[in-house]
Amino acid sequence: MMGRLPCNNDEHGLKKGPWMAEEDQLLIDYIQRHGHGSWRALPKLAGLNRCGKSCRLRWNNYLRPDIKRGRFSEEEEQTIINLHAALGNKWSAIASHLPGRTDNEIKNFWNTHLKKKLLQMGIDPVTHLPRIDLDILANLPRLLAAAKFSNFIMMNNIIQVLGSGTTPSPTMEAINFLAGPTFRENHQLQANSNLAPHELVQLQSNFVNLEASQHQSEVSEYHHQPLKDSNNDLQFPCSSAANIPTSTQPAQVPALVPASPECRPIAVNQTENKNINPNDISNPSSTSTTFEAWGDLMDDEASDAYWRDIIDKASPQTWSIS
DNA sequence: AACGGCATCAACCGCTCGGCT
DNA sequence: AAGCCGAGCGGTTGATGCCGT
C-alpha cells in the first residue's frame, strides 16, 4: 500500500468507540451548515475529538437523513439475495440498489440473517448453488479424469484471466474463447472421459454458467443495472443467467449462478472440504479462485497424499498431457 | 438473581483505488 | 512515472442485549 497513515486515534488522543448524542449533534449541525467537505478536516472544524474516517462512517451509516431504518422487507431480502448471487460481496454495489440502506447494514443483515436462511434452504450462501454432498465428492476422481489434465491447465489459465478481470477486455476475450467454436470443438470432453451423460451435462453447464455469470457480473459492475431489452424484460446472454430482480418482479428463488471470483464453478466446495465438515460452507475470504484453491491444496503437504490417492484412482492413463 | 452462550450491529482496521502533484 | 493523499470498501471486532438454564 502506498504511504497512507492509519487513522490511529490512540496516538493522537482521539476518541474511539460508540458515539455520544452530543457528538452526533455536533456532526449533524456541522454537515447541515457546511456539508462534509474534507472528512479529514471536518472533526477539527466541527469541534469533534474524532478522526475524519470515524466521522464519515458515523454519518454514512447512521446519521444521514435518508437512511431507512428498521427491518428489511421480504422484497429487500430477495433483492439482496439475488444481487449477492450476481455481484458477490460487493456490499456497496448491492446497497446502491436499495435506497436508504447502507452497505454496512446490508453486510450485517447478510451475515446474521440471510446466510443462515440460505443454509437452512440447502443453498450455499457463497456459491448460491445447492449445497454439494459427499456423493459428489466421491465422484470427483471421475470428474477430474474426464476433464483431462490438459483441459484443466487451459481452464486454469482462462479462469485466472477471468479472476483478474478488472478491465472488461481480457475477461470478455476469455469468455468469447470459452463460448466460441475453438474451445467447444477442440475440447470435446466426452471423447476421453468415462462420464455419465448427466455428468457431462453438468460439466458443460459449468462453462455456460461461467460465461453467464461473468457477463452479468460485468454488466452490473459497469452499469449498476440489469440488462433490459426494449420490452423492459430482463435480458441475459444465455438461459441460465443470474436472476436479477426488478422492483416489480422479485425473484422467488435465488439465482443459481456463482458470480464473485471466489465462486467459480466446478469445485469450490469439494476443494475446500479437505479437513472440515463437508456440509460446512466454504470460507468466502480464503481463496479467490477455484484454481487458486487447487494450488493451495496441492501446496499443502498434509493434503498431498490425499490428493495423490484421488489422482491415482482417477484412471492415470487419462492424465497424459496432450 | 446470576451466569453463560449466542445474536446483533455499530464501529474499527487494513487495504485498494483513483485523483492530484 | 512515482509518490502522496483522500475516500471508499470489505472483513473483523467488541459492546450490548437477549434468552435459556
mmCIF file of C-alpha atoms (C1' of nucleotides) in Angstrom:
data_model
loop_
_atom_site.group_PDB
_atom_site.id
_atom_site.type_symbol
_atom_site.label_atom_id
_atom_site.label_comp_id
_atom_site.label_asym_id
_atom_site.label_seq_id
_atom_site.Cartn_x
_atom_site.Cartn_y
_atom_site.Cartn_z
ATOM 1 C CA MET A 1 0.000 0.000 0.000
ATOM 2 C CA MET A 2 1.208 3.457 -0.730
ATOM 3 C CA GLY A 3 2.154 5.750 2.121
ATOM 4 C CA ARG A 4 -1.068 6.035 3.949
ATOM 5 C CA LEU A 5 -1.086 6.801 7.629
ATOM 6 C CA PRO A 6 -3.669 4.823 9.557
ATOM 7 C CA CYS A 7 -6.326 6.618 11.485
ATOM 8 C CA ASN A 8 -4.636 5.922 14.790
ATOM 9 C CA ASN A 9 -6.894 7.507 17.346
ATOM 10 C CA ASP A 10 -4.967 6.357 20.367
ATOM 11 C CA GLU A 11 -1.737 8.039 19.354
ATOM 12 C CA HIS A 12 -3.444 11.358 18.771
ATOM 13 C CA GLY A 13 -5.714 11.202 21.784
ATOM 14 C CA LEU A 14 -8.753 10.925 19.592
ATOM 15 C CA LYS A 15 -11.881 9.295 20.893
ATOM 16 C CA LYS A 16 -12.890 5.824 19.766
ATOM 17 C CA GLY A 17 -15.925 3.660 20.318
ATOM 18 C CA PRO A 18 -19.610 4.464 20.488
ATOM 19 C CA TRP A 19 -20.749 7.961 19.696
ATOM 20 C CA MET A 20 -22.433 10.155 22.301
ATOM 21 C CA ALA A 21 -25.562 12.117 21.482
ATOM 22 C CA GLU A 22 -23.633 15.391 21.772
ATOM 23 C CA GLU A 23 -21.070 14.199 19.249
ATOM 24 C CA ASP A 24 -23.824 13.195 16.868
ATOM 25 C CA GLN A 25 -25.368 16.612 17.202
ATOM 26 C CA LEU A 26 -22.086 18.389 16.528
ATOM 27 C CA LEU A 27 -21.591 16.317 13.396
ATOM 28 C CA ILE A 28 -25.137 16.834 12.168
ATOM 29 C CA ASP A 29 -25.026 20.545 12.814
ATOM 30 C CA TYR A 30 -21.748 20.991 11.036
ATOM 31 C CA ILE A 31 -22.700 18.964 7.957
ATOM 32 C CA GLN A 32 -26.080 20.626 7.672
ATOM 33 C CA ARG A 33 -24.396 24.013 7.698
ATOM 34 C CA HIS A 34 -21.293 23.352 5.640
ATOM 35 C CA GLY A 35 -21.539 19.953 4.031
ATOM 36 C CA HIS A 36 -18.905 17.410 4.940
ATOM 37 C CA GLY A 37 -16.181 18.798 2.658
ATOM 38 C CA SER A 38 -12.898 17.159 3.530
ATOM 39 C CA TRP A 39 -13.555 14.433 6.033
ATOM 40 C CA ARG A 40 -10.059 14.731 7.371
ATOM 41 C CA ALA A 41 -10.517 18.392 8.161
ATOM 42 C CA LEU A 42 -14.070 18.055 9.411
ATOM 43 C CA PRO A 43 -13.555 16.903 13.024
ATOM 44 C CA LYS A 44 -11.439 19.897 13.922
ATOM 45 C CA LEU A 45 -13.821 22.303 12.242
ATOM 46 C CA ALA A 46 -16.833 20.680 13.856
ATOM 47 C CA GLY A 47 -15.227 20.534 17.280
ATOM 48 C CA LEU A 48 -15.114 16.763 17.401
ATOM 49 C CA ASN A 49 -12.358 14.735 19.002
ATOM 50 C CA ARG A 50 -12.636 12.010 16.367
ATOM 51 C CA CYS A 51 -10.764 11.126 13.230
ATOM 52 C CA GLY A 52 -12.310 12.022 9.898
ATOM 53 C CA LYS A 53 -12.839 8.448 8.990
ATOM 54 C CA SER A 54 -14.869 7.821 12.097
ATOM 55 C CA CYS A 55 -16.996 10.872 11.294
ATOM 56 C CA ARG A 56 -17.592 9.721 7.753
ATOM 57 C CA LEU A 57 -18.638 6.278 8.933
ATOM 58 C CA ARG A 58 -20.951 7.683 11.586
ATOM 59 C CA TRP A 59 -22.584 9.988 9.078
ATOM 60 C CA ASN A 60 -22.871 7.488 6.253
ATOM 61 C CA ASN A 61 -24.026 4.558 8.330
ATOM 62 C CA TYR A 62 -26.176 6.211 10.922
ATOM 63 C CA LEU A 63 -26.831 9.949 10.829
ATOM 64 C CA ARG A 64 -27.582 10.584 7.162
ATOM 65 C CA PRO A 65 -31.176 11.802 6.923
ATOM 66 C CA ASP A 66 -32.082 9.490 4.045
ATOM 67 C CA ILE A 67 -31.258 6.325 5.911
ATOM 68 C CA LYS A 68 -34.106 3.876 6.173
ATOM 69 C CA ARG A 69 -34.078 2.067 9.469
ATOM 70 C CA GLY A 70 -35.969 -0.942 10.680
ATOM 71 C CA ARG A 71 -36.479 -4.436 9.430
ATOM 72 C CA PHE A 72 -35.736 -5.457 5.875
ATOM 73 C CA SER A 73 -38.825 -6.265 3.854
ATOM 74 C CA GLU A 74 -39.281 -9.568 2.023
ATOM 75 C CA GLU A 75 -38.658 -7.784 -1.229
ATOM 76 C CA GLU A 76 -35.467 -6.235 0.059
ATOM 77 C CA GLU A 77 -34.331 -9.657 1.232
ATOM 78 C CA GLN A 78 -34.890 -11.156 -2.193
ATOM 79 C CA THR A 79 -33.154 -8.258 -3.823
ATOM 80 C CA ILE A 80 -30.124 -8.697 -1.617
ATOM 81 C CA ILE A 81 -30.003 -12.435 -2.233
ATOM 82 C CA ASN A 82 -30.211 -12.019 -5.975
ATOM 83 C CA LEU A 83 -27.764 -9.179 -6.122
ATOM 84 C CA HIS A 84 -25.376 -11.156 -3.976
ATOM 85 C CA ALA A 85 -25.666 -14.042 -6.400
ATOM 86 C CA ALA A 86 -24.746 -11.700 -9.212
ATOM 87 C CA LEU A 87 -22.210 -9.455 -7.519
ATOM 88 C CA GLY A 88 -20.771 -11.396 -4.616
ATOM 89 C CA ASN A 89 -19.725 -9.485 -1.510
ATOM 90 C CA LYS A 90 -19.890 -6.124 -3.239
ATOM 91 C CA TRP A 91 -21.856 -4.560 -0.425
ATOM 92 C CA SER A 92 -21.693 -1.028 -1.686
ATOM 93 C CA ALA A 93 -22.861 -2.096 -5.124
ATOM 94 C CA ILE A 94 -25.709 -4.023 -3.540
ATOM 95 C CA ALA A 95 -26.557 -1.060 -1.330
ATOM 96 C CA SER A 96 -26.798 1.179 -4.386
ATOM 97 C CA HIS A 97 -29.830 -0.870 -5.448
ATOM 98 C CA LEU A 98 -31.531 -0.480 -2.076
ATOM 99 C CA PRO A 99 -32.381 3.150 -1.369
ATOM 100 C CA GLY A 100 -31.890 4.125 2.246
ATOM 101 C CA ARG A 101 -29.855 1.070 3.137
ATOM 102 C CA THR A 102 -26.154 1.219 3.840
ATOM 103 C CA ASP A 103 -23.528 -1.265 2.804
ATOM 104 C CA ASN A 104 -22.737 -1.883 6.452
ATOM 105 C CA GLU A 105 -26.347 -2.611 7.285
ATOM 106 C CA ILE A 106 -26.719 -4.967 4.345
ATOM 107 C CA LYS A 107 -23.486 -6.719 5.181
ATOM 108 C CA ASN A 108 -24.587 -7.231 8.766
ATOM 109 C CA PHE A 109 -28.006 -8.402 7.671
ATOM 110 C CA TRP A 110 -26.448 -10.845 5.266
ATOM 111 C CA ASN A 111 -24.066 -12.254 7.831
ATOM 112 C CA THR A 112 -26.602 -12.540 10.605
ATOM 113 C CA HIS A 113 -29.793 -13.484 8.773
ATOM 114 C CA LEU A 114 -29.628 -14.274 5.109
ATOM 115 C CA LYS A 115 -26.635 -16.573 5.239
ATOM 116 C CA LYS A 116 -28.409 -18.755 7.755
ATOM 117 C CA LYS A 117 -31.633 -18.595 5.857
ATOM 118 C CA LEU A 118 -29.983 -19.868 2.694
ATOM 119 C CA LEU A 119 -28.193 -22.598 4.575
ATOM 120 C CA GLN A 120 -31.495 -23.734 6.007
ATOM 121 C CA MET A 121 -32.861 -23.813 2.490
ATOM 122 C CA GLY A 122 -29.967 -26.057 1.495
ATOM 123 C CA ILE A 123 -28.289 -23.377 -0.550
ATOM 124 C CA ASP A 124 -24.661 -22.470 -0.230
ATOM 125 C CA PRO A 125 -24.616 -18.733 0.518
ATOM 126 C CA VAL A 126 -21.249 -18.358 -1.170
ATOM 127 C CA THR A 127 -21.999 -20.027 -4.476
ATOM 128 C CA HIS A 128 -25.797 -19.779 -4.399
ATOM 129 C CA LEU A 129 -25.817 -23.353 -5.578
ATOM 130 C CA PRO A 130 -27.470 -26.211 -3.788
ATOM 131 C CA ARG A 131 -25.012 -27.453 -1.243
ATOM 132 C CA ILE A 132 -22.932 -30.325 -2.516
ATOM 133 C CA ASP A 133 -22.924 -33.567 -0.615
ATOM 134 C CA LEU A 134 -20.417 -36.345 -0.240
ATOM 135 C CA ASP A 135 -21.768 -38.258 -3.237
ATOM 136 C CA ILE A 136 -20.417 -35.566 -5.464
ATOM 137 C CA LEU A 137 -17.113 -35.598 -3.664
ATOM 138 C CA ALA A 138 -16.912 -39.324 -4.207
ATOM 139 C CA ASN A 139 -17.292 -38.772 -7.929
ATOM 140 C CA LEU A 140 -14.580 -36.167 -8.024
ATOM 141 C CA PRO A 141 -11.925 -38.544 -9.357
ATOM 142 C CA ARG A 142 -14.087 -39.373 -12.332
ATOM 143 C CA LEU A 143 -14.831 -35.744 -12.984
ATOM 144 C CA LEU A 144 -11.169 -34.949 -12.854
ATOM 145 C CA ALA A 145 -10.256 -37.755 -15.181
ATOM 146 C CA ALA A 146 -12.954 -36.786 -17.570
ATOM 147 C CA ALA A 147 -11.846 -33.221 -17.819
ATOM 148 C CA LYS A 148 -8.367 -34.269 -18.768
ATOM 149 C CA PHE A 149 -5.354 -32.674 -17.322
ATOM 150 C CA SER A 150 -4.712 -30.576 -20.366
ATOM 151 C CA ASN A 151 -8.131 -29.068 -20.173
ATOM 152 C CA PHE A 152 -7.517 -28.138 -16.573
ATOM 153 C CA ILE A 153 -4.303 -26.393 -17.399
ATOM 154 C CA MET A 154 -6.067 -24.399 -20.042
ATOM 155 C CA MET A 155 -9.074 -23.719 -17.826
ATOM 156 C CA ASN A 156 -6.725 -22.586 -15.126
ATOM 157 C CA ASN A 157 -5.228 -20.027 -17.438
ATOM 158 C CA ILE A 158 -8.613 -18.870 -18.597
ATOM 159 C CA ILE A 159 -10.047 -18.572 -15.137
ATOM 160 C CA GLN A 160 -7.029 -16.726 -13.889
ATOM 161 C CA VAL A 161 -7.741 -14.229 -16.608
ATOM 162 C CA LEU A 162 -11.370 -14.117 -15.548
ATOM 163 C CA GLY A 163 -10.419 -13.794 -11.916
ATOM 164 C CA SER A 164 -8.177 -10.856 -12.599
ATOM 165 C CA GLY A 165 -10.706 -9.236 -14.833
ATOM 166 C CA THR A 166 -10.698 -5.707 -13.546
ATOM 167 C CA THR A 167 -10.861 -4.487 -17.099
ATOM 168 C CA PRO A 168 -13.527 -5.752 -19.404
ATOM 169 C CA SER A 169 -11.499 -6.604 -22.433
ATOM 170 C CA PRO A 170 -9.355 -9.565 -21.328
ATOM 171 C CA THR A 171 -12.287 -11.027 -19.497
ATOM 172 C CA MET A 172 -14.539 -10.784 -22.482
ATOM 173 C CA GLU A 173 -11.831 -12.257 -24.646
ATOM 174 C CA ALA A 174 -11.714 -15.250 -22.373
ATOM 175 C CA ILE A 175 -15.469 -15.558 -22.407
ATOM 176 C CA ASN A 176 -15.573 -15.346 -26.140
ATOM 177 C CA PHE A 177 -12.966 -18.004 -26.277
ATOM 178 C CA LEU A 178 -14.961 -20.280 -23.994
ATOM 179 C CA ALA A 179 -18.115 -19.636 -25.951
ATOM 180 C CA GLY A 180 -16.520 -19.972 -29.315
ATOM 181 C CA PRO A 181 -16.076 -22.957 -31.553
ATOM 182 C CA THR A 182 -12.371 -23.344 -30.867
ATOM 183 C CA PHE A 183 -12.871 -24.297 -27.281
ATOM 184 C CA ARG A 184 -16.015 -26.328 -27.709
ATOM 185 C CA GLU A 185 -14.861 -28.278 -30.728
ATOM 186 C CA ASN A 186 -11.289 -28.851 -29.729
ATOM 187 C CA HIS A 187 -12.037 -29.869 -26.193
ATOM 188 C CA GLN A 188 -14.734 -32.459 -26.508
ATOM 189 C CA LEU A 189 -14.820 -33.781 -23.017
ATOM 190 C CA GLN A 190 -16.739 -36.857 -23.899
ATOM 191 C CA ALA A 191 -14.098 -38.233 -26.176
ATOM 192 C CA ASN A 192 -11.669 -39.072 -23.406
ATOM 193 C CA SER A 193 -13.928 -39.476 -20.484
ATOM 194 C CA ASN A 194 -15.943 -42.113 -18.812
ATOM 195 C CA LEU A 195 -18.528 -39.629 -17.661
ATOM 196 C CA ALA A 196 -22.157 -40.463 -17.495
ATOM 197 C CA PRO A 197 -24.245 -38.228 -19.732
ATOM 198 C CA HIS A 198 -25.687 -36.239 -16.845
ATOM 199 C CA GLU A 199 -22.211 -35.595 -15.510
ATOM 200 C CA LEU A 200 -21.111 -34.337 -18.862
ATOM 201 C CA VAL A 201 -24.090 -32.036 -18.983
ATOM 202 C CA GLN A 202 -23.192 -30.746 -15.553
ATOM 203 C CA LEU A 203 -19.612 -30.108 -16.537
ATOM 204 C CA GLN A 204 -20.590 -28.327 -19.704
ATOM 205 C CA SER A 205 -23.213 -26.280 -17.945
ATOM 206 C CA ASN A 206 -20.480 -25.009 -15.686
ATOM 207 C CA PHE A 207 -18.887 -23.413 -18.704
ATOM 208 C CA VAL A 208 -22.182 -21.880 -19.683
ATOM 209 C CA ASN A 209 -22.705 -20.569 -16.173
ATOM 210 C CA LEU A 210 -19.224 -19.205 -16.186
ATOM 211 C CA GLU A 211 -19.974 -17.159 -19.264
ATOM 212 C CA ALA A 212 -23.301 -16.022 -17.977
ATOM 213 C CA SER A 213 -22.213 -15.059 -14.533
ATOM 214 C CA GLN A 214 -19.148 -13.275 -15.754
ATOM 215 C CA HIS A 215 -21.071 -11.384 -18.338
ATOM 216 C CA GLN A 216 -23.778 -10.433 -15.891
ATOM 217 C CA SER A 217 -21.236 -9.502 -13.280
ATOM 218 C CA GLU A 218 -19.527 -7.148 -15.665
ATOM 219 C CA VAL A 219 -22.758 -5.618 -16.794
ATOM 220 C CA SER A 220 -23.779 -4.971 -13.220
ATOM 221 C CA GLU A 221 -20.406 -3.655 -12.281
ATOM 222 C CA TYR A 222 -20.251 -1.171 -15.087
ATOM 223 C CA HIS A 223 -23.853 -0.078 -15.222
ATOM 224 C CA HIS A 224 -25.225 -0.998 -11.797
ATOM 225 C CA GLN A 225 -28.382 -2.020 -13.623
ATOM 226 C CA PRO A 226 -29.535 -5.316 -15.027
ATOM 227 C CA LEU A 227 -29.672 -5.550 -18.772
ATOM 228 C CA LYS A 228 -33.053 -4.850 -20.209
ATOM 229 C CA ASP A 229 -34.374 -5.211 -23.679
ATOM 230 C CA SER A 230 -36.866 -2.932 -25.339
ATOM 231 C CA ASN A 231 -39.781 -4.649 -23.602
ATOM 232 C CA ASN A 232 -38.173 -3.932 -20.266
ATOM 233 C CA ASP A 233 -37.744 -7.629 -19.668
ATOM 234 C CA LEU A 234 -34.514 -8.821 -18.245
ATOM 235 C CA GLN A 235 -32.170 -9.977 -20.904
ATOM 236 C CA PHE A 236 -29.400 -12.440 -20.447
ATOM 237 C CA PRO A 237 -26.776 -13.824 -22.712
ATOM 238 C CA CYS A 238 -27.926 -17.343 -22.037
ATOM 239 C CA SER A 239 -30.777 -19.127 -20.393
ATOM 240 C CA SER A 240 -29.159 -19.875 -17.071
ATOM 241 C CA ALA A 241 -28.086 -16.362 -16.294
ATOM 242 C CA ALA A 242 -28.428 -14.607 -12.983
ATOM 243 C CA ASN A 243 -31.854 -13.728 -11.791
ATOM 244 C CA ILE A 244 -31.636 -10.022 -11.078
ATOM 245 C CA PRO A 245 -34.787 -8.655 -9.542
ATOM 246 C CA THR A 246 -36.647 -5.594 -10.576
ATOM 247 C CA SER A 247 -38.942 -3.658 -8.336
ATOM 248 C CA THR A 248 -41.914 -5.297 -9.959
ATOM 249 C CA GLN A 249 -40.505 -8.760 -10.190
ATOM 250 C CA PRO A 250 -38.939 -10.043 -7.017
ATOM 251 C CA ALA A 251 -37.399 -13.385 -7.756
ATOM 252 C CA GLN A 252 -38.668 -16.289 -5.728
ATOM 253 C CA VAL A 253 -35.620 -18.466 -5.958
ATOM 254 C CA PRO A 254 -32.029 -17.322 -5.508
ATOM 255 C CA ALA A 255 -30.108 -17.378 -8.723
ATOM 256 C CA LEU A 256 -28.039 -20.488 -9.206
ATOM 257 C CA VAL A 257 -25.063 -18.655 -10.520
ATOM 258 C CA PRO A 258 -21.769 -18.163 -8.827
ATOM 259 C CA ALA A 259 -20.572 -14.699 -9.507
ATOM 260 C CA SER A 260 -17.829 -13.476 -7.274
ATOM 261 C CA PRO A 261 -14.314 -14.600 -8.088
ATOM 262 C CA GLU A 262 -14.295 -16.992 -5.171
ATOM 263 C CA CYS A 263 -17.417 -18.628 -6.531
ATOM 264 C CA ARG A 264 -16.058 -20.098 -9.707
ATOM 265 C CA PRO A 265 -17.827 -23.211 -10.859
ATOM 266 C CA ILE A 266 -16.933 -26.859 -10.528
ATOM 267 C CA ALA A 267 -15.328 -27.405 -7.200
ATOM 268 C CA VAL A 268 -15.165 -24.715 -4.593
ATOM 269 C CA ASN A 269 -16.902 -26.917 -2.082
ATOM 270 C CA GLN A 270 -15.018 -30.019 -2.918
ATOM 271 C CA THR A 271 -11.632 -28.392 -2.748
ATOM 272 C CA GLU A 272 -12.213 -26.643 0.498
ATOM 273 C CA ASN A 273 -13.656 -29.635 2.245
ATOM 274 C CA LYS A 274 -10.365 -31.280 2.831
ATOM 275 C CA ASN A 275 -10.312 -31.097 6.612
ATOM 276 C CA ILE A 276 -13.650 -29.728 7.523
ATOM 277 C CA ASN A 277 -17.161 -30.912 7.669
ATOM 278 C CA PRO A 278 -18.206 -31.247 4.046
ATOM 279 C CA ASN A 279 -21.525 -29.734 4.886
ATOM 280 C CA ASP A 280 -19.955 -26.547 6.114
ATOM 281 C CA ILE A 281 -19.894 -23.659 3.723
ATOM 282 C CA SER A 282 -16.694 -22.603 2.141
ATOM 283 C CA ASN A 283 -14.902 -19.601 3.525
ATOM 284 C CA PRO A 284 -15.618 -16.668 1.265
ATOM 285 C CA SER A 285 -12.430 -14.863 2.023
ATOM 286 C CA SER A 286 -9.966 -17.680 1.913
ATOM 287 C CA THR A 287 -9.375 -18.213 -1.781
ATOM 288 C CA SER A 288 -10.079 -16.003 -4.676
ATOM 289 C CA THR A 289 -10.469 -18.620 -7.369
ATOM 290 C CA THR A 290 -11.179 -22.281 -7.537
ATOM 291 C CA PHE A 291 -7.847 -22.908 -9.113
ATOM 292 C CA GLU A 292 -6.030 -20.950 -6.517
ATOM 293 C CA ALA A 293 -7.763 -23.228 -4.087
ATOM 294 C CA TRP A 294 -6.382 -26.154 -6.028
ATOM 295 C CA GLY A 295 -2.991 -24.605 -5.800
ATOM 296 C CA ASP A 296 -3.339 -24.136 -2.078
ATOM 297 C CA LEU A 297 -4.300 -27.722 -1.673
ATOM 298 C CA MET A 298 -1.530 -29.028 -3.825
ATOM 299 C CA ASP A 299 0.949 -26.962 -1.850
ATOM 300 C CA ASP A 300 -0.185 -28.453 1.375
ATOM 301 C CA GLU A 301 1.942 -31.405 2.247
ATOM 302 C CA ALA A 302 -0.653 -32.812 4.566
ATOM 303 C CA SER A 303 -3.162 -32.979 1.784
ATOM 304 C CA ASP A 304 -0.686 -34.139 -0.786
ATOM 305 C CA ALA A 305 -1.167 -37.807 -0.066
ATOM 306 C CA TYR A 306 -4.888 -37.345 -0.029
ATOM 307 C CA TRP A 307 -4.930 -35.848 -3.499
ATOM 308 C CA ARG A 308 -2.340 -38.252 -4.821
ATOM 309 C CA ASP A 309 -4.652 -41.040 -3.783
ATOM 310 C CA ILE A 310 -7.552 -39.442 -5.611
ATOM 311 C CA ILE A 311 -5.467 -38.799 -8.694
ATOM 312 C CA ASP A 312 -4.152 -42.367 -8.694
ATOM 313 C CA LYS A 313 -7.669 -43.678 -8.652
ATOM 314 C CA ALA A 314 -8.634 -41.408 -11.482
ATOM 315 C CA SER A 315 -7.526 -43.524 -14.409
ATOM 316 C CA PRO A 316 -3.916 -42.394 -14.674
ATOM 317 C CA GLN A 317 -3.794 -43.013 -18.395
ATOM 318 C CA THR A 318 -6.114 -40.108 -18.936
ATOM 319 C CA TRP A 319 -3.679 -37.683 -17.307
ATOM 320 C CA SER A 320 -1.160 -37.612 -20.087
ATOM 321 C CA ILE A 321 -0.607 -34.106 -21.320
ATOM 322 C CA SER A 322 -1.530 -33.893 -24.931
ATOM 323 C "C1'" DA B 1 -30.916 -13.301 40.504
ATOM 324 C "C1'" DA B 2 -26.797 -14.832 38.302
ATOM 325 C "C1'" DC B 3 -24.444 -16.725 34.755
ATOM 326 C "C1'" DG B 4 -23.068 -18.245 30.128
ATOM 327 C "C1'" DG B 5 -23.835 -18.539 25.340
ATOM 328 C "C1'" DC B 6 -25.455 -16.528 21.362
ATOM 329 C "C1'" DA B 7 -27.099 -12.828 18.186
ATOM 330 C "C1'" DT B 8 -26.867 -8.323 16.631
ATOM 331 C "C1'" DC B 9 -24.878 -4.271 14.853
ATOM 332 C "C1'" DA B 10 -22.052 -0.025 15.295
ATOM 333 C "C1'" DA B 11 -17.528 0.950 14.774
ATOM 334 C "C1'" DC B 12 -12.871 -0.004 13.649
ATOM 335 C "C1'" DC B 13 -8.931 -1.615 10.821
ATOM 336 C "C1'" DG B 14 -6.390 -2.618 6.859
ATOM 337 C "C1'" DC B 15 -6.369 -2.298 2.302
ATOM 338 C "C1'" DT B 16 -7.285 -0.593 -2.549
ATOM 339 C "C1'" DC B 17 -8.470 2.814 -5.819
ATOM 340 C "C1'" DG B 18 -8.248 6.979 -8.193
ATOM 341 C "C1'" DG B 19 -7.111 11.840 -8.426
ATOM 342 C "C1'" DC B 20 -3.608 15.048 -7.906
ATOM 343 C "C1'" DT B 21 1.109 16.872 -7.823
ATOM 344 C "C1'" DA C 1 6.495 7.615 -13.641
ATOM 345 C "C1'" DA C 2 6.312 7.802 -8.875
ATOM 346 C "C1'" DG C 3 4.587 9.188 -4.689
ATOM 347 C "C1'" DC C 4 1.075 11.311 -1.772
ATOM 348 C "C1'" DC C 5 -3.424 11.686 -0.155
ATOM 349 C "C1'" DG C 6 -8.491 11.402 0.481
ATOM 350 C "C1'" DA C 7 -12.183 8.476 0.051
ATOM 351 C "C1'" DG C 8 -14.360 4.254 -0.003
ATOM 352 C "C1'" DC C 9 -14.743 -0.789 0.548
ATOM 353 C "C1'" DG C 10 -14.930 -5.232 2.827
ATOM 354 C "C1'" DG C 11 -13.642 -8.012 6.766
ATOM 355 C "C1'" DT C 12 -13.444 -8.162 11.611
ATOM 356 C "C1'" DT C 13 -14.080 -6.820 16.352
ATOM 357 C "C1'" DG C 14 -16.223 -5.614 20.545
ATOM 358 C "C1'" DA C 15 -20.040 -3.821 23.235
ATOM 359 C "C1'" DT C 16 -24.552 -4.725 24.236
ATOM 360 C "C1'" DG C 17 -28.832 -7.076 24.698
ATOM 361 C "C1'" DC C 18 -31.487 -11.192 24.796
ATOM 362 C "C1'" DC C 19 -32.545 -15.770 26.095
ATOM 363 C "C1'" DG C 20 -32.181 -20.165 28.299
ATOM 364 C "C1'" DT C 21 -30.594 -22.601 32.300
#
